[in-house]
Amino acid sequence: MTSDVPLTDLAALRRRYDGFLLDAYGVLLDGERALPGAAALLADLERDGCPWLVVTNAASRLPETLSRGFASVGLAIPPERILTSGALLADPGVAGDLRGVRALVLGPEGSRRYAERAGAIVVPFEEDVDAEALIVADQQDLCWPDHLDLALSLLVRRLDAGAPLRLLLCNPDLMYPVRPGRVALTAGALAAMLEAVIRERWPERGIGFTRLGKPSRAIFDAACRRLGASRPVMLGDQLATDIAGALGAGLDAVLVGTGLAPGTGAGGSAVRPTWVLPSLAE
């Protein structure tokens, strides 16, 4: 629970930290509008020359596409201020070198573009498809269940033959809120189904997807390298991803909003943010 976590405000955070990592949805906007205080915070950080970066598990839209969407709701977030989990496909230290690697990509056109920007050769969904990498990027545009069946068949064929297959998961989230009382599955749930088959069929191999997005440390380390701040802080609204991931990467973490359900870290322990910020609006 978060009831015993100290409250803070933006002025105190600005005095304490010299760089800001910001979650997008739930902190800056709710999908349809900018949240109160979001535009003012970004303008203040920009005016003062304080480094900031939006860190998101998005892997279906490129940074320039996201930037245009943010602008449509009044948030000035240029592409260079956006780090997505999809962009980590181009980081050899995280995803391995994908240049020239044939890859089957679950996700829409934007997801395929991320893989292509990393140098991968994206192959089409077809019978007996062969590839050296299986990238689960996003659940959008998935032809259900055909695409997942083809991905599973690729996995089984290559692992049964002892052939290498790189497994990459951009967005580890299992679900996302659509509206009050309605949730939907995400890429992480698709990967979890494939991993269930792996555990049952090859229990001794310990094979699984490399996770790129929050709460994986990889995206926080990449964000901190780009930010270049000596004392950065993460602002997020989800305990299990934003907060747990930041804490696991050695960062202080601010839970924006109140009344959220408890979250757990990788070891099942309760997640306790460093601070709680009731709202960006002051």
Short mmCIF file of C-alpha atoms in Angstrom, two decimals:
data_model
loop_
_atom_site.label_atom_id
_atom_site.label_comp_id
_atom_site.label_asym_id
_atom_site.label_seq_id
_atom_site.Cartn_x
_atom_site.Cartn_y
_atom_site.Cartn_z
CA MET A 1 0.00 0.00 0.00
CA THR A 2 1.04 3.64 -0.38
CA SER A 3 -0.67 5.27 2.60
CA ASP A 4 2.62 5.47 4.54
CA VAL A 5 4.64 6.96 1.67
CA PRO A 6 5.45 10.66 2.09
CA LEU A 7 3.62 13.14 -0.10
CA THR A 8 5.55 15.58 -2.24
CA ASP A 9 4.90 18.37 -4.72
CA LEU A 10 6.52 19.50 -7.96
CA ALA A 11 8.46 22.32 -6.33
CA ALA A 12 10.11 19.90 -3.91
CA LEU A 13 10.88 17.44 -6.70
CA ARG A 14 12.47 20.18 -8.79
CA ARG A 15 14.76 21.10 -5.88
CA ARG A 16 15.74 17.50 -5.18
CA TYR A 17 16.25 16.08 -8.72
CA ASP A 18 18.03 17.32 -11.83
CA GLY A 19 16.34 15.16 -14.46
CA PHE A 20 12.86 13.74 -15.00
CA LEU A 21 11.67 10.50 -16.59
CA LEU A 22 7.95 10.68 -17.27
CA ASP A 23 5.42 8.00 -18.07
CA ALA A 24 3.03 9.09 -20.81
CA TYR A 25 -0.40 7.54 -20.27
CA GLY A 26 -1.73 8.13 -16.79
CA VAL A 27 0.78 10.86 -15.97
CA LEU A 28 0.75 13.30 -18.89
CA LEU A 29 -2.44 12.24 -20.64
CA ASP A 30 -5.29 9.77 -20.37
CA GLY A 31 -5.53 8.84 -24.05
CA GLU A 32 -8.03 11.56 -24.95
CA ARG A 33 -6.71 14.68 -23.26
CA ALA A 34 -3.73 16.14 -21.49
CA LEU A 35 -4.03 15.76 -17.74
CA PRO A 36 -4.10 18.89 -15.58
CA GLY A 37 -0.65 20.35 -15.03
CA ALA A 38 1.08 18.23 -17.69
CA ALA A 39 1.64 20.94 -20.29
CA ALA A 40 2.81 23.40 -17.65
CA LEU A 41 5.31 20.90 -16.22
CA LEU A 42 6.85 20.22 -19.63
CA ALA A 43 7.04 23.93 -20.40
CA ASP A 44 8.72 24.65 -17.06
CA LEU A 45 11.29 21.89 -17.49
CA GLU A 46 12.06 23.06 -21.01
CA ARG A 47 12.33 26.71 -19.98
CA ASP A 48 14.73 25.88 -17.16
CA GLY A 49 16.89 23.57 -19.26
CA CYS A 50 16.13 20.61 -16.99
CA PRO A 51 16.58 17.28 -18.83
CA TRP A 52 13.40 15.28 -19.29
CA LEU A 53 12.30 12.26 -21.27
CA VAL A 54 9.02 10.45 -21.82
CA VAL A 55 9.53 6.71 -21.26
CA THR A 56 6.79 4.47 -22.60
CA ASN A 57 6.18 0.81 -23.40
CA ALA A 58 4.70 1.79 -26.76
CA ALA A 59 5.97 -0.39 -29.59
CA SER A 60 3.24 0.12 -32.19
CA ARG A 61 3.87 3.78 -33.03
CA LEU A 62 7.14 5.49 -33.84
CA PRO A 63 8.31 8.48 -31.76
CA GLU A 64 7.40 10.92 -34.52
CA THR A 65 3.88 9.47 -34.66
CA LEU A 66 3.52 9.66 -30.89
CA SER A 67 4.79 13.24 -30.95
CA ARG A 68 2.04 14.27 -33.35
CA GLY A 69 -0.56 12.59 -31.16
CA PHE A 70 0.72 14.36 -28.07
CA ALA A 71 0.66 17.69 -29.92
CA SER A 72 -2.99 17.13 -30.83
CA VAL A 73 -3.90 17.27 -27.12
CA GLY A 74 -1.63 20.24 -26.38
CA LEU A 75 1.55 18.51 -25.22
CA ALA A 76 4.77 19.70 -26.85
CA ILE A 77 6.86 16.51 -26.83
CA PRO A 78 9.31 16.29 -29.74
CA PRO A 79 10.36 12.82 -30.98
CA GLU A 80 13.82 13.17 -29.44
CA ARG A 81 12.17 13.46 -26.02
CA ILE A 82 10.47 10.07 -26.39
CA LEU A 83 12.01 6.69 -25.56
CA THR A 84 9.85 3.70 -26.46
CA SER A 85 10.35 0.02 -25.78
CA GLY A 86 10.20 -0.52 -29.53
CA ALA A 87 13.23 1.73 -30.02
CA LEU A 88 15.31 -0.62 -27.86
CA LEU A 89 15.24 -3.15 -30.69
CA ALA A 90 17.97 -0.99 -32.24
CA ASP A 91 20.15 -1.21 -29.11
CA PRO A 92 22.55 -4.17 -29.59
CA GLY A 93 23.37 -4.14 -25.91
CA VAL A 94 19.74 -4.92 -25.10
CA ALA A 95 18.22 -6.79 -28.05
CA GLY A 96 21.40 -8.07 -29.65
CA ASP A 97 22.49 -7.10 -33.14
CA LEU A 98 19.46 -7.49 -35.41
CA ARG A 99 21.16 -6.34 -38.61
CA GLY A 100 20.42 -8.85 -41.34
CA VAL A 101 18.39 -11.06 -38.98
CA ARG A 102 15.14 -12.45 -40.36
CA ALA A 103 12.41 -11.55 -37.88
CA LEU A 104 8.73 -12.39 -37.47
CA VAL A 105 7.05 -9.40 -35.79
CA LEU A 106 3.72 -9.46 -33.98
CA GLY A 107 2.35 -5.95 -34.20
CA PRO A 108 1.14 -3.31 -36.66
CA GLU A 109 3.12 -1.39 -39.26
CA GLY A 110 4.83 0.78 -36.64
CA SER A 111 6.16 -2.33 -34.90
CA ARG A 112 7.59 -3.63 -38.15
CA ARG A 113 9.21 -0.25 -38.75
CA TYR A 114 10.96 -0.47 -35.38
CA ALA A 115 12.40 -3.85 -36.37
CA GLU A 116 13.48 -2.52 -39.77
CA ARG A 117 15.16 0.48 -38.17
CA ALA A 118 17.14 -2.01 -36.08
CA GLY A 119 18.33 -3.62 -39.32
CA ALA A 120 16.10 -6.71 -39.20
CA ILE A 121 14.56 -8.28 -42.28
CA VAL A 122 10.87 -8.56 -41.45
CA VAL A 123 9.27 -11.70 -42.89
CA PRO A 124 5.56 -12.13 -43.67
CA PHE A 125 3.15 -14.39 -41.83
CA GLU A 126 2.86 -17.50 -43.97
CA GLU A 127 2.87 -21.26 -43.63
CA ASP A 128 6.26 -22.72 -42.67
CA VAL A 129 7.65 -19.24 -42.05
CA ASP A 130 11.27 -19.29 -40.94
CA ALA A 131 13.11 -16.60 -38.99
CA GLU A 132 15.97 -16.19 -36.54
CA ALA A 133 14.03 -13.83 -34.27
CA LEU A 134 10.48 -13.68 -32.96
CA ILE A 135 9.52 -10.19 -31.82
CA VAL A 136 6.31 -9.71 -29.86
CA ALA A 137 5.82 -5.96 -30.06
CA ASP A 138 2.11 -5.20 -29.81
CA GLN A 139 -1.31 -6.84 -29.91
CA GLN A 140 -2.73 -4.44 -32.52
CA ASP A 141 -3.53 -5.78 -36.00
CA LEU A 142 -3.11 -9.35 -34.76
CA CYS A 143 -5.03 -11.82 -36.90
CA TRP A 144 -6.35 -14.06 -34.13
CA PRO A 145 -5.46 -16.85 -33.71
CA ASP A 146 -3.67 -17.37 -37.04
CA HIS A 147 -0.70 -15.06 -36.41
CA LEU A 148 -0.07 -16.43 -32.94
CA ASP A 149 -0.38 -19.98 -34.26
CA LEU A 150 2.22 -19.25 -36.95
CA ALA A 151 4.53 -17.70 -34.34
CA LEU A 152 4.09 -20.75 -32.12
CA SER A 153 4.77 -23.08 -35.03
CA LEU A 154 7.97 -21.19 -35.84
CA LEU A 155 9.05 -21.47 -32.22
CA VAL A 156 8.33 -25.21 -32.01
CA ARG A 157 10.04 -26.03 -35.32
CA ARG A 158 13.24 -24.18 -34.50
CA LEU A 159 13.56 -25.24 -30.87
CA ASP A 160 12.76 -28.88 -31.69
CA ALA A 161 15.52 -28.75 -34.32
CA GLY A 162 17.98 -27.14 -31.90
CA ALA A 163 18.13 -24.03 -34.10
CA PRO A 164 18.63 -20.63 -32.45
CA LEU A 165 15.65 -18.32 -32.09
CA ARG A 166 15.93 -14.91 -30.47
CA LEU A 167 12.81 -14.08 -28.43
CA LEU A 168 12.17 -10.37 -27.85
CA LEU A 169 9.22 -8.79 -26.03
CA CYS A 170 8.86 -5.02 -26.36
CA ASN A 171 5.91 -4.45 -24.04
CA PRO A 172 5.81 -6.80 -21.03
CA ASP A 173 2.42 -5.46 -19.84
CA LEU A 174 -0.19 -8.21 -19.55
CA MET A 175 -3.20 -5.91 -19.89
CA TYR A 176 -4.18 -2.27 -20.09
CA PRO A 177 -7.26 -0.32 -18.95
CA VAL A 178 -9.67 0.57 -21.75
CA ARG A 179 -12.23 2.33 -19.57
CA PRO A 180 -13.56 1.81 -16.05
CA GLY A 181 -14.51 -1.84 -15.71
CA ARG A 182 -12.97 -2.86 -19.06
CA VAL A 183 -9.43 -4.12 -19.71
CA ALA A 184 -7.71 -5.70 -22.71
CA LEU A 185 -4.79 -8.06 -23.28
CA THR A 186 -1.45 -6.69 -24.44
CA ALA A 187 1.75 -8.05 -25.96
CA GLY A 188 2.97 -9.39 -22.63
CA ALA A 189 -0.03 -11.72 -22.43
CA LEU A 190 0.74 -13.08 -25.92
CA ALA A 191 4.33 -13.77 -24.91
CA ALA A 192 3.14 -15.40 -21.69
CA MET A 193 1.12 -17.92 -23.71
CA LEU A 194 4.16 -18.79 -25.82
CA GLU A 195 6.33 -19.08 -22.72
CA ALA A 196 3.81 -21.47 -21.16
CA VAL A 197 4.35 -23.79 -24.13
CA ILE A 198 8.13 -23.45 -23.76
CA ARG A 199 8.02 -24.36 -20.06
CA GLU A 200 5.91 -27.43 -20.73
CA ARG A 201 7.73 -28.69 -23.83
CA TRP A 202 11.34 -27.85 -22.91
CA PRO A 203 11.30 -27.40 -19.11
CA GLU A 204 15.04 -27.91 -18.77
CA ARG A 205 16.11 -25.18 -21.20
CA GLY A 206 15.10 -22.10 -19.25
CA ILE A 207 14.17 -20.26 -22.45
CA GLY A 208 12.07 -17.11 -22.38
CA PHE A 209 11.57 -13.70 -23.92
CA THR A 210 14.02 -10.88 -23.34
CA ARG A 211 11.89 -8.05 -22.00
CA LEU A 212 12.72 -4.56 -23.23
CA GLY A 213 10.05 -2.31 -21.74
CA LYS A 214 9.06 -1.37 -18.20
CA PRO A 215 9.60 -2.83 -15.63
CA SER A 216 12.74 -4.19 -17.31
CA ARG A 217 15.88 -2.41 -16.18
CA ALA A 218 17.00 -2.11 -19.81
CA ILE A 219 14.67 0.77 -20.67
CA PHE A 220 15.52 2.70 -17.50
CA ASP A 221 19.26 2.33 -18.07
CA ALA A 222 18.83 3.49 -21.67
CA ALA A 223 16.72 6.44 -20.51
CA CYS A 224 19.30 7.50 -17.94
CA ARG A 225 22.10 7.34 -20.51
CA ARG A 226 20.12 9.59 -22.83
CA LEU A 227 19.05 11.94 -20.04
CA GLY A 228 22.57 12.54 -18.73
CA ALA A 229 21.37 13.76 -15.32
CA SER A 230 23.27 13.00 -12.12
CA ARG A 231 20.12 12.53 -10.00
CA PRO A 232 17.10 11.59 -12.13
CA VAL A 233 13.67 10.57 -10.89
CA MET A 234 10.85 8.58 -12.48
CA LEU A 235 7.23 9.77 -12.40
CA GLY A 236 4.65 7.07 -13.13
CA ASP A 237 1.17 5.92 -12.29
CA GLN A 238 1.64 2.14 -12.26
CA LEU A 239 3.27 0.47 -9.28
CA ALA A 240 4.13 -2.80 -11.03
CA THR A 241 5.81 -1.20 -14.06
CA ASP A 242 6.83 2.44 -13.63
CA ILE A 243 7.60 2.33 -9.93
CA ALA A 244 8.95 -1.21 -9.55
CA GLY A 245 11.08 -0.83 -12.66
CA ALA A 246 12.57 2.48 -11.59
CA LEU A 247 13.36 1.23 -8.09
CA GLY A 248 14.95 -1.89 -9.56
CA ALA A 249 17.17 0.33 -11.69
CA GLY A 250 18.32 2.25 -8.62
CA LEU A 251 16.15 5.32 -9.22
CA ASP A 252 13.81 7.17 -6.90
CA ALA A 253 10.23 6.82 -8.07
CA VAL A 254 7.18 9.05 -7.69
CA LEU A 255 3.69 7.57 -7.86
CA VAL A 256 1.45 10.16 -9.52
CA GLY A 257 -2.14 9.95 -8.31
CA THR A 258 -3.63 8.20 -5.32
CA GLY A 259 -5.86 5.25 -4.62
CA LEU A 260 -4.14 2.86 -7.00
CA ALA A 261 -4.15 -0.85 -6.28
CA PRO A 262 -1.00 -2.31 -4.74
CA GLY A 263 1.63 -3.60 -7.12
CA THR A 264 4.34 -6.18 -6.77
CA GLY A 265 7.89 -6.40 -7.93
CA ALA A 266 9.60 -9.27 -9.72
CA GLY A 267 10.05 -11.18 -6.47
CA GLY A 268 6.43 -10.77 -5.42
CA SER A 269 7.19 -8.14 -2.77
CA ALA A 270 4.99 -5.08 -2.35
CA VAL A 271 6.19 -2.00 -4.23
CA ARG A 272 6.68 1.13 -2.18
CA PRO A 273 7.38 4.33 -4.14
CA THR A 274 9.78 6.95 -2.84
CA TRP A 275 7.13 9.64 -2.97
CA VAL A 276 3.47 10.12 -3.82
CA LEU A 277 2.47 13.13 -5.90
CA PRO A 278 -1.32 13.53 -5.79
CA SER A 279 -1.43 15.53 -9.03
CA LEU A 280 0.71 17.47 -11.48
CA ALA A 281 -1.70 20.35 -11.02
CA GLU A 282 -0.74 22.61 -8.17
#
